[in-house]
JSON list of C-alpha atoms in Angstrom, two decimals:
[
{"chain": "A", "resi": 14, "resn": "MET", "atom": "CA", "xyz": [28.74, 4.81, -3.41]},
{"chain": "A", "resi": 15, "resn": "ALA", "atom": "CA", "xyz": [26.52, 1.88, -4.33]},
{"chain": "A", "resi": 16, "resn": "ASP", "atom": "CA", "xyz": [25.70, -0.61, -1.57]},
{"chain": "A", "resi": 17, "resn": "LYS", "atom": "CA", "xyz": [28.62, -2.99, -1.93]},
{"chain": "A", "resi": 18, "resn": "ASP", "atom": "CA", "xyz": [26.95, -5.57, 0.27]},
{"chain": "A", "resi": 19, "resn": "ALA", "atom": "CA", "xyz": [24.31, -6.09, -2.37]},
{"chain": "A", "resi": 20, "resn": "GLU", "atom": "CA", "xyz": [26.86, -7.21, -4.94]},
{"chain": "A", "resi": 21, "resn": "ILE", "atom": "CA", "xyz": [28.26, -10.25, -3.14]},
{"chain": "A", "resi": 22, "resn": "GLY", "atom": "CA", "xyz": [25.93, -13.17, -2.63]},
{"chain": "A", "resi": 23, "resn": "PHE", "atom": "CA", "xyz": [24.97, -16.66, -3.62]},
{"chain": "A", "resi": 24, "resn": "LYS", "atom": "CA", "xyz": [23.77, -17.23, -7.15]},
{"chain": "A", "resi": 25, "resn": "LYS", "atom": "CA", "xyz": [20.18, -18.32, -7.55]},
{"chain": "A", "resi": 26, "resn": "GLU", "atom": "CA", "xyz": [21.27, -21.25, -9.71]},
{"chain": "A", "resi": 27, "resn": "THR", "atom": "CA", "xyz": [23.87, -22.47, -7.22]},
{"chain": "A", "resi": 28, "resn": "VAL", "atom": "CA", "xyz": [21.39, -22.36, -4.35]},
{"chain": "A", "resi": 29, "resn": "SER", "atom": "CA", "xyz": [18.76, -24.08, -6.44]},
{"chain": "A", "resi": 30, "resn": "LYS", "atom": "CA", "xyz": [21.05, -26.96, -7.39]},
{"chain": "A", "resi": 31, "resn": "LEU", "atom": "CA", "xyz": [22.39, -27.23, -3.87]},
{"chain": "A", "resi": 32, "resn": "LEU", "atom": "CA", "xyz": [18.99, -27.51, -2.24]},
{"chain": "A", "resi": 33, "resn": "SER", "atom": "CA", "xyz": [17.51, -29.72, -4.96]},
{"chain": "A", "resi": 34, "resn": "SER", "atom": "CA", "xyz": [20.31, -32.24, -4.51]},
{"chain": "A", "resi": 35, "resn": "SER", "atom": "CA", "xyz": [19.12, -32.78, -0.94]},
{"chain": "A", "resi": 36, "resn": "PHE", "atom": "CA", "xyz": [15.43, -33.28, -1.66]},
{"chain": "A", "resi": 37, "resn": "LYS", "atom": "CA", "xyz": [14.27, -36.79, -0.87]},
{"chain": "A", "resi": 38, "resn": "GLU", "atom": "CA", "xyz": [11.67, -36.98, -3.61]},
{"chain": "A", "resi": 39, "resn": "ASP", "atom": "CA", "xyz": [12.22, -36.52, -7.33]},
{"chain": "A", "resi": 40, "resn": "LYS", "atom": "CA", "xyz": [9.02, -34.56, -7.76]},
{"chain": "A", "resi": 41, "resn": "THR", "atom": "CA", "xyz": [10.00, -31.85, -5.26]},
{"chain": "A", "resi": 42, "resn": "ARG", "atom": "CA", "xyz": [10.85, -28.55, -6.98]},
{"chain": "A", "resi": 43, "resn": "LEU", "atom": "CA", "xyz": [11.99, -25.16, -5.79]},
{"chain": "A", "resi": 44, "resn": "SER", "atom": "CA", "xyz": [10.17, -22.03, -6.97]},
{"chain": "A", "resi": 45, "resn": "GLY", "atom": "CA", "xyz": [12.20, -19.14, -8.32]},
{"chain": "A", "resi": 46, "resn": "ASP", "atom": "CA", "xyz": [11.19, -16.90, -5.44]},
{"chain": "A", "resi": 47, "resn": "ALA", "atom": "CA", "xyz": [12.08, -19.54, -2.88]},
{"chain": "A", "resi": 48, "resn": "ALA", "atom": "CA", "xyz": [15.53, -19.92, -4.47]},
{"chain": "A", "resi": 49, "resn": "LEU", "atom": "CA", "xyz": [16.11, -16.16, -4.30]},
{"chain": "A", "resi": 50, "resn": "LEU", "atom": "CA", "xyz": [15.00, -16.02, -0.67]},
{"chain": "A", "resi": 51, "resn": "MET", "atom": "CA", "xyz": [17.17, -18.99, 0.27]},
{"chain": "A", "resi": 52, "resn": "ALA", "atom": "CA", "xyz": [20.15, -17.27, -1.35]},
{"chain": "A", "resi": 53, "resn": "GLU", "atom": "CA", "xyz": [19.48, -14.32, 0.97]},
{"chain": "A", "resi": 54, "resn": "LEU", "atom": "CA", "xyz": [19.05, -16.61, 3.95]},
{"chain": "A", "resi": 55, "resn": "LEU", "atom": "CA", "xyz": [22.33, -18.35, 3.26]},
{"chain": "A", "resi": 56, "resn": "LYS", "atom": "CA", "xyz": [24.09, -15.03, 2.92]},
{"chain": "A", "resi": 57, "resn": "VAL", "atom": "CA", "xyz": [22.78, -13.96, 6.32]},
{"chain": "A", "resi": 58, "resn": "PHE", "atom": "CA", "xyz": [23.79, -17.33, 7.79]},
{"chain": "A", "resi": 59, "resn": "VAL", "atom": "CA", "xyz": [27.37, -16.87, 6.58]},
{"chain": "A", "resi": 60, "resn": "GLN", "atom": "CA", "xyz": [27.50, -13.25, 7.74]},
{"chain": "A", "resi": 61, "resn": "GLU", "atom": "CA", "xyz": [26.25, -14.30, 11.18]},
{"chain": "A", "resi": 62, "resn": "ALA", "atom": "CA", "xyz": [28.91, -17.00, 11.40]},
{"chain": "A", "resi": 63, "resn": "ALA", "atom": "CA", "xyz": [31.53, -14.46, 10.38]},
{"chain": "A", "resi": 64, "resn": "VAL", "atom": "CA", "xyz": [30.54, -11.62, 12.68]},
{"chain": "A", "resi": 65, "resn": "ARG", "atom": "CA", "xyz": [30.05, -13.89, 15.70]},
{"chain": "A", "resi": 66, "resn": "SER", "atom": "CA", "xyz": [33.50, -15.39, 15.10]},
{"chain": "A", "resi": 67, "resn": "GLN", "atom": "CA", "xyz": [34.95, -11.90, 14.84]},
{"chain": "A", "resi": 68, "resn": "LYS", "atom": "CA", "xyz": [33.34, -10.87, 18.12]},
{"chain": "A", "resi": 69, "resn": "GLN", "atom": "CA", "xyz": [34.73, -13.99, 19.78]},
{"chain": "A", "resi": 70, "resn": "ALA", "atom": "CA", "xyz": [38.21, -13.19, 18.47]},
{"chain": "A", "resi": 71, "resn": "GLU", "atom": "CA", "xyz": [37.81, -9.64, 19.69]},
{"chain": "A", "resi": 72, "resn": "SER", "atom": "CA", "xyz": [36.80, -10.80, 23.19]},
{"chain": "A", "resi": 73, "resn": "GLU", "atom": "CA", "xyz": [39.98, -12.86, 23.29]},
{"chain": "A", "resi": 74, "resn": "ASP", "atom": "CA", "xyz": [42.12, -9.97, 22.08]},
{"chain": "A", "resi": 75, "resn": "CYS", "atom": "CA", "xyz": [43.10, -11.77, 18.89]},
{"chain": "A", "resi": 76, "resn": "ASP", "atom": "CA", "xyz": [43.96, -9.92, 15.69]},
{"chain": "A", "resi": 77, "resn": "GLN", "atom": "CA", "xyz": [42.87, -12.71, 13.43]},
{"chain": "A", "resi": 78, "resn": "VAL", "atom": "CA", "xyz": [39.84, -14.95, 13.51]},
{"chain": "A", "resi": 79, "resn": "ASP", "atom": "CA", "xyz": [41.03, -18.51, 14.02]},
{"chain": "A", "resi": 80, "resn": "ILE", "atom": "CA", "xyz": [39.32, -21.87, 14.04]},
{"chain": "A", "resi": 81, "resn": "GLU", "atom": "CA", "xyz": [38.91, -21.93, 17.83]},
{"chain": "A", "resi": 82, "resn": "HIS", "atom": "CA", "xyz": [36.85, -18.72, 17.66]},
{"chain": "A", "resi": 83, "resn": "PHE", "atom": "CA", "xyz": [34.57, -20.21, 15.06]},
{"chain": "A", "resi": 84, "resn": "GLU", "atom": "CA", "xyz": [34.22, -23.48, 16.96]},
{"chain": "A", "resi": 85, "resn": "LYS", "atom": "CA", "xyz": [33.09, -21.61, 20.06]},
{"chain": "A", "resi": 86, "resn": "ILE", "atom": "CA", "xyz": [30.23, -19.83, 18.33]},
{"chain": "A", "resi": 87, "resn": "LEU", "atom": "CA", "xyz": [29.20, -22.75, 16.14]},
{"chain": "A", "resi": 88, "resn": "PRO", "atom": "CA", "xyz": [26.82, -24.54, 18.55]},
{"chain": "A", "resi": 89, "resn": "GLN", "atom": "CA", "xyz": [24.64, -21.46, 19.06]},
{"chain": "A", "resi": 90, "resn": "LEU", "atom": "CA", "xyz": [24.67, -20.63, 15.35]},
{"chain": "A", "resi": 91, "resn": "VAL", "atom": "CA", "xyz": [23.52, -24.06, 14.30]},
{"chain": "A", "resi": 92, "resn": "ARG", "atom": "CA", "xyz": [21.09, -24.42, 17.18]},
{"chain": "A", "resi": 93, "resn": "SER", "atom": "CA", "xyz": [19.12, -21.37, 16.08]},
{"chain": "A", "resi": 94, "resn": "SER", "atom": "CA", "xyz": [18.96, -22.70, 12.53]},
{"chain": "A", "resi": 95, "resn": "LYS", "atom": "CA", "xyz": [17.84, -26.27, 13.02]},
{"chain": "A", "resi": 96, "resn": "MET", "atom": "CA", "xyz": [14.25, -27.29, 13.40]},
{"chain": "A", "resi": 97, "resn": "GLY", "atom": "CA", "xyz": [15.25, -29.45, 16.36]},
{"chain": "A", "resi": 98, "resn": "PHE", "atom": "CA", "xyz": [13.07, -30.49, 19.24]},
{"chain": "B", "resi": 21, "resn": "MET", "atom": "CA", "xyz": [26.34, -42.02, -12.69]},
{"chain": "B", "resi": 22, "resn": "SER", "atom": "CA", "xyz": [27.61, -41.45, -9.17]},
{"chain": "B", "resi": 23, "resn": "VAL", "atom": "CA", "xyz": [30.85, -39.97, -10.51]},
{"chain": "B", "resi": 24, "resn": "ASP", "atom": "CA", "xyz": [28.90, -37.11, -12.11]},
{"chain": "B", "resi": 25, "resn": "LYS", "atom": "CA", "xyz": [26.99, -36.60, -8.91]},
{"chain": "B", "resi": 26, "resn": "ASP", "atom": "CA", "xyz": [30.20, -36.32, -6.92]},
{"chain": "B", "resi": 27, "resn": "GLU", "atom": "CA", "xyz": [31.59, -33.86, -9.43]},
{"chain": "B", "resi": 28, "resn": "THR", "atom": "CA", "xyz": [28.45, -31.72, -9.19]},
{"chain": "B", "resi": 29, "resn": "GLN", "atom": "CA", "xyz": [28.68, -31.73, -5.41]},
{"chain": "B", "resi": 30, "resn": "LEU", "atom": "CA", "xyz": [32.34, -30.70, -5.59]},
{"chain": "B", "resi": 31, "resn": "ARG", "atom": "CA", "xyz": [31.53, -27.87, -7.95]},
{"chain": "B", "resi": 32, "resn": "LEU", "atom": "CA", "xyz": [28.71, -26.70, -5.70]},
{"chain": "B", "resi": 33, "resn": "LYS", "atom": "CA", "xyz": [31.03, -26.84, -2.69]},
{"chain": "B", "resi": 34, "resn": "ALA", "atom": "CA", "xyz": [33.56, -24.78, -4.59]},
{"chain": "B", "resi": 35, "resn": "ALA", "atom": "CA", "xyz": [30.92, -22.23, -5.54]},
{"chain": "B", "resi": 36, "resn": "VAL", "atom": "CA", "xyz": [29.83, -21.94, -1.91]},
{"chain": "B", "resi": 37, "resn": "HIS", "atom": "CA", "xyz": [33.43, -21.63, -0.76]},
{"chain": "B", "resi": 38, "resn": "TYR", "atom": "CA", "xyz": [34.03, -18.84, -3.25]},
{"chain": "B", "resi": 39, "resn": "THR", "atom": "CA", "xyz": [31.08, -16.76, -2.10]},
{"chain": "B", "resi": 40, "resn": "VAL", "atom": "CA", "xyz": [31.89, -17.42, 1.56]},
{"chain": "B", "resi": 41, "resn": "GLY", "atom": "CA", "xyz": [35.41, -16.18, 0.88]},
{"chain": "B", "resi": 42, "resn": "ARG", "atom": "CA", "xyz": [34.17, -12.98, -0.71]},
{"chain": "B", "resi": 43, "resn": "LEU", "atom": "CA", "xyz": [31.59, -12.30, 2.00]},
{"chain": "B", "resi": 44, "resn": "CYS", "atom": "CA", "xyz": [34.14, -12.86, 4.75]},
{"chain": "B", "resi": 45, "resn": "GLN", "atom": "CA", "xyz": [36.73, -10.75, 2.99]},
{"chain": "B", "resi": 46, "resn": "ARG", "atom": "CA", "xyz": [34.24, -7.88, 2.96]},
{"chain": "B", "resi": 47, "resn": "MET", "atom": "CA", "xyz": [33.46, -8.40, 6.63]},
{"chain": "B", "resi": 48, "resn": "GLY", "atom": "CA", "xyz": [37.14, -8.57, 7.44]},
{"chain": "B", "resi": 49, "resn": "GLU", "atom": "CA", "xyz": [37.60, -5.17, 5.80]},
{"chain": "B", "resi": 50, "resn": "VAL", "atom": "CA", "xyz": [34.62, -3.65, 7.54]},
{"chain": "B", "resi": 51, "resn": "HIS", "atom": "CA", "xyz": [35.44, -4.90, 11.04]},
{"chain": "B", "resi": 52, "resn": "ARG", "atom": "CA", "xyz": [39.22, -4.87, 10.62]},
{"chain": "B", "resi": 53, "resn": "ARG", "atom": "CA", "xyz": [39.59, -8.50, 11.67]},
{"chain": "B", "resi": 54, "resn": "GLU", "atom": "CA", "xyz": [40.43, -11.06, 9.03]},
{"chain": "B", "resi": 55, "resn": "PHE", "atom": "CA", "xyz": [39.75, -14.76, 8.82]},
{"chain": "B", "resi": 56, "resn": "SER", "atom": "CA", "xyz": [42.25, -17.57, 8.63]},
{"chain": "B", "resi": 57, "resn": "ARG", "atom": "CA", "xyz": [41.90, -19.92, 5.67]},
{"chain": "B", "resi": 58, "resn": "GLN", "atom": "CA", "xyz": [40.86, -22.67, 8.03]},
{"chain": "B", "resi": 59, "resn": "VAL", "atom": "CA", "xyz": [37.93, -20.62, 9.28]},
{"chain": "B", "resi": 60, "resn": "LEU", "atom": "CA", "xyz": [36.79, -19.81, 5.76]},
{"chain": "B", "resi": 61, "resn": "ALA", "atom": "CA", "xyz": [36.81, -23.48, 4.89]},
{"chain": "B", "resi": 62, "resn": "ALA", "atom": "CA", "xyz": [34.95, -24.29, 8.10]},
{"chain": "B", "resi": 63, "resn": "ILE", "atom": "CA", "xyz": [32.26, -21.66, 7.48]},
{"chain": "B", "resi": 64, "resn": "ALA", "atom": "CA", "xyz": [31.83, -22.89, 3.91]},
{"chain": "B", "resi": 65, "resn": "GLU", "atom": "CA", "xyz": [31.54, -26.50, 5.07]},
{"chain": "B", "resi": 66, "resn": "THR", "atom": "CA", "xyz": [29.01, -25.52, 7.73]},
{"chain": "B", "resi": 67, "resn": "ALA", "atom": "CA", "xyz": [26.92, -23.53, 5.24]},
{"chain": "B", "resi": 68, "resn": "PHE", "atom": "CA", "xyz": [27.00, -26.45, 2.81]},
{"chain": "B", "resi": 69, "resn": "ARG", "atom": "CA", "xyz": [25.83, -28.88, 5.50]},
{"chain": "B", "resi": 70, "resn": "GLN", "atom": "CA", "xyz": [23.20, -26.47, 6.73]},
{"chain": "B", "resi": 71, "resn": "CYS", "atom": "CA", "xyz": [21.73, -26.42, 3.21]},
{"chain": "B", "resi": 72, "resn": "ASP", "atom": "CA", "xyz": [21.04, -30.12, 3.49]},
{"chain": "B", "resi": 73, "resn": "ILE", "atom": "CA", "xyz": [19.04, -29.48, 6.67]},
{"chain": "B", "resi": 74, "resn": "PHE", "atom": "CA", "xyz": [17.24, -26.48, 5.14]},
{"chain": "B", "resi": 75, "resn": "ALA", "atom": "CA", "xyz": [16.35, -28.48, 2.03]},
{"chain": "B", "resi": 76, "resn": "LYS", "atom": "CA", "xyz": [14.80, -31.31, 4.01]},
{"chain": "B", "resi": 77, "resn": "ASP", "atom": "CA", "xyz": [12.85, -28.86, 6.18]},
{"chain": "B", "resi": 78, "resn": "LEU", "atom": "CA", "xyz": [11.62, -27.01, 3.08]},
{"chain": "B", "resi": 79, "resn": "GLU", "atom": "CA", "xyz": [10.53, -30.24, 1.46]},
{"chain": "B", "resi": 80, "resn": "ALA", "atom": "CA", "xyz": [8.67, -31.27, 4.62]},
{"chain": "B", "resi": 81, "resn": "PHE", "atom": "CA", "xyz": [6.84, -27.93, 4.83]},
{"chain": "B", "resi": 82, "resn": "ALA", "atom": "CA", "xyz": [5.82, -28.07, 1.18]},
{"chain": "B", "resi": 83, "resn": "ARG", "atom": "CA", "xyz": [4.62, -31.64, 1.53]},
{"chain": "B", "resi": 84, "resn": "HIS", "atom": "CA", "xyz": [2.63, -30.67, 4.63]},
{"chain": "B", "resi": 85, "resn": "ALA", "atom": "CA", "xyz": [0.88, -28.01, 2.55]},
{"chain": "B", "resi": 86, "resn": "LYS", "atom": "CA", "xyz": [0.25, -30.69, -0.10]},
{"chain": "B", "resi": 87, "resn": "ARG", "atom": "CA", "xyz": [2.56, -29.03, -2.62]},
{"chain": "B", "resi": 88, "resn": "SER", "atom": "CA", "xyz": [5.42, -30.49, -4.60]},
{"chain": "B", "resi": 89, "resn": "THR", "atom": "CA", "xyz": [6.95, -27.08, -5.24]},
{"chain": "B", "resi": 90, "resn": "VAL", "atom": "CA", "xyz": [8.72, -25.33, -2.40]},
{"chain": "B", "resi": 91, "resn": "SER", "atom": "CA", "xyz": [7.46, -21.74, -2.14]},
{"chain": "B", "resi": 92, "resn": "SER", "atom": "CA", "xyz": [8.49, -18.57, -0.34]},
{"chain": "B", "resi": 93, "resn": "GLU", "atom": "CA", "xyz": [6.02, -19.46, 2.41]},
{"chain": "B", "resi": 94, "resn": "ASP", "atom": "CA", "xyz": [8.13, -22.52, 3.20]},
{"chain": "B", "resi": 95, "resn": "VAL", "atom": "CA", "xyz": [11.27, -20.38, 3.31]},
{"chain": "B", "resi": 96, "resn": "LYS", "atom": "CA", "xyz": [9.59, -18.05, 5.80]},
{"chain": "B", "resi": 97, "resn": "LEU", "atom": "CA", "xyz": [8.90, -21.03, 8.04]},
{"chain": "B", "resi": 98, "resn": "VAL", "atom": "CA", "xyz": [12.52, -22.15, 7.87]},
{"chain": "B", "resi": 99, "resn": "ALA", "atom": "CA", "xyz": [13.57, -18.64, 8.90]},
{"chain": "B", "resi": 100, "resn": "ARG", "atom": "CA", "xyz": [11.14, -18.41, 11.82]},
{"chain": "B", "resi": 101, "resn": "ARG", "atom": "CA", "xyz": [13.62, -19.69, 14.43]},
{"chain": "B", "resi": 102, "resn": "SER", "atom": "CA", "xyz": [15.40, -16.34, 14.55]},
{"chain": "B", "resi": 103, "resn": "THR", "atom": "CA", "xyz": [13.20, -13.25, 14.84]},
{"chain": "B", "resi": 104, "resn": "ALA", "atom": "CA", "xyz": [15.69, -10.96, 13.10]},
{"chain": "B", "resi": 105, "resn": "LEU", "atom": "CA", "xyz": [16.13, -13.43, 10.26]},
{"chain": "B", "resi": 106, "resn": "SER", "atom": "CA", "xyz": [12.39, -13.95, 10.04]},
{"chain": "B", "resi": 107, "resn": "ILE", "atom": "CA", "xyz": [11.75, -10.22, 9.65]},
{"chain": "B", "resi": 108, "resn": "TYR", "atom": "CA", "xyz": [14.57, -9.90, 7.11]},
{"chain": "B", "resi": 109, "resn": "ILE", "atom": "CA", "xyz": [13.20, -12.73, 4.96]},
{"chain": "B", "resi": 110, "resn": "GLN", "atom": "CA", "xyz": [9.66, -11.38, 5.27]},
{"chain": "B", "resi": 111, "resn": "ASN", "atom": "CA", "xyz": [10.86, -8.00, 3.96]},
{"chain": "B", "resi": 112, "resn": "LYS", "atom": "CA", "xyz": [12.81, -9.60, 1.11]},
{"chain": "B", "resi": 113, "resn": "SER", "atom": "CA", "xyz": [9.73, -11.58, 0.16]},
{"chain": "B", "resi": 114, "resn": "GLU", "atom": "CA", "xyz": [7.62, -8.43, 0.05]},
{"chain": "B", "resi": 115, "resn": "GLU", "atom": "CA", "xyz": [10.32, -6.71, -2.01]},
{"chain": "B", "resi": 116, "resn": "LEU", "atom": "CA", "xyz": [10.16, -9.53, -4.52]},
{"chain": "B", "resi": 117, "resn": "ASN", "atom": "CA", "xyz": [6.36, -9.37, -4.68]},
{"chain": "B", "resi": 118, "resn": "GLN", "atom": "CA", "xyz": [6.47, -5.60, -5.16]},
{"chain": "B", "resi": 119, "resn": "GLU", "atom": "CA", "xyz": [9.00, -5.95, -7.98]},
{"chain": "B", "resi": 120, "resn": "GLN", "atom": "CA", "xyz": [6.75, -8.47, -9.69]},
{"chain": "B", "resi": 121, "resn": "ARG", "atom": "CA", "xyz": [3.71, -6.24, -9.25]},
{"chain": "B", "resi": 122, "resn": "ASP", "atom": "CA", "xyz": [5.60, -3.26, -10.65]},
{"chain": "B", "resi": 123, "resn": "LEU", "atom": "CA", "xyz": [6.72, -5.34, -13.61]},
{"chain": "B", "resi": 124, "resn": "LYS", "atom": "CA", "xyz": [3.16, -6.44, -14.31]},
{"chain": "B", "resi": 125, "resn": "LYS", "atom": "CA", "xyz": [1.92, -2.84, -14.13]},
{"chain": "B", "resi": 126, "resn": "LYS", "atom": "CA", "xyz": [4.68, -1.76, -16.49]},
{"chain": "B", "resi": 127, "resn": "ASN", "atom": "CA", "xyz": [3.75, -4.39, -19.04]},
{"chain": "B", "resi": 128, "resn": "ALA", "atom": "CA", "xyz": [0.03, -3.68, -18.65]},
{"chain": "B", "resi": 129, "resn": "GLY", "atom": "CA", "xyz": [0.75, 0.01, -19.13]},
{"chain": "B", "resi": 130, "resn": "LYS", "atom": "CA", "xyz": [2.67, -0.68, -22.34]},
{"chain": "B", "resi": 131, "resn": "ARG", "atom": "CA", "xyz": [-0.22, -2.74, -23.68]},
{"chain": "B", "resi": 132, "resn": "LYS", "atom": "CA", "xyz": [-2.71, 0.01, -22.75]},
{"chain": "B", "resi": 133, "resn": "SER", "atom": "CA", "xyz": [-0.79, 2.76, -24.54]},
{"chain": "B", "resi": 134, "resn": "ARG", "atom": "CA", "xyz": [-0.37, 0.49, -27.56]},
{"chain": "B", "resi": 135, "resn": "ASP", "atom": "CA", "xyz": [-4.15, -0.04, -27.61]},
{"chain": "B", "resi": 136, "resn": "THR", "atom": "CA", "xyz": [-4.85, 3.71, -27.38]},
{"chain": "B", "resi": 137, "resn": "GLU", "atom": "CA", "xyz": [-2.38, 4.34, -30.19]},
{"chain": "B", "resi": 138, "resn": "GLU", "atom": "CA", "xyz": [-4.04, 1.71, -32.38]},
{"chain": "B", "resi": 139, "resn": "ARG", "atom": "CA", "xyz": [-7.47, 3.14, -31.67]},
{"chain": "B", "resi": 140, "resn": "ALA", "atom": "CA", "xyz": [-6.22, 6.62, -32.54]},
{"chain": "B", "resi": 141, "resn": "GLU", "atom": "CA", "xyz": [-4.74, 5.30, -35.77]},
{"chain": "B", "resi": 142, "resn": "ASN", "atom": "CA", "xyz": [-8.01, 3.60, -36.69]},
{"chain": "B", "resi": 143, "resn": "LYS", "atom": "CA", "xyz": [-9.90, 6.81, -35.99]},
{"chain": "B", "resi": 144, "resn": "ASP", "atom": "CA", "xyz": [-7.65, 8.64, -38.41]},
{"chain": "B", "resi": 145, "resn": "LYS", "atom": "CA", "xyz": [-8.09, 5.92, -40.98]},
{"chain": "B", "resi": 146, "resn": "THR", "atom": "CA", "xyz": [-11.91, 6.09, -40.82]},
{"chain": "B", "resi": 147, "resn": "LYS", "atom": "CA", "xyz": [-11.71, 9.86, -41.10]},
{"chain": "B", "resi": 148, "resn": "ALA", "atom": "CA", "xyz": [-9.61, 9.47, -44.21]},
{"chain": "B", "resi": 149, "resn": "GLY", "atom": "CA", "xyz": [-12.32, 7.14, -45.46]},
{"chain": "B", "resi": 150, "resn": "LEU", "atom": "CA", "xyz": [-10.20, 4.01, -45.58]}
]
């Protein structure tokens, strides 16, 4: 069985456009490799959000992952991603 | 035109939402705990917003290195906050480099064998007195 995880992910083009739209300067570009790596990074970010929410739901004995579960894990998820001082 | 810009942003949001949905569906299957639609939307929104932060960090790193093109080195810096993530991105980066090196070798190899073939042909031609 092929690694199914490898099939689902963010498209290089989507990530490229997404990031580029946030650049402050017109001259800033994103290299192809950087776009590919950022697609991977985003995928991991989403998977982390998902699995942490699932664990939270599990700890509360809930069958389904609901918004409260996600909200509880959100601060830590974002905190470890921001540059922040 | 700002209308076009908004449309692009909407389309990008939709694309993100789609992939988030698929990723979470897979995780729901694997861990036997599914996500409500609200959560999917929330994760997608968070990922979308996080991209804005990542982009600005990437741009700052590139500018600091006096580059106008964001490179994989900048991505590695963005990933440094989490050790696991950092290692993962480092490995992916090396994978990419290895793929590119292999591709170069492959193309160089093709050129080499073409050269040897041509030289062999020429040898035959001179033998035949052409």
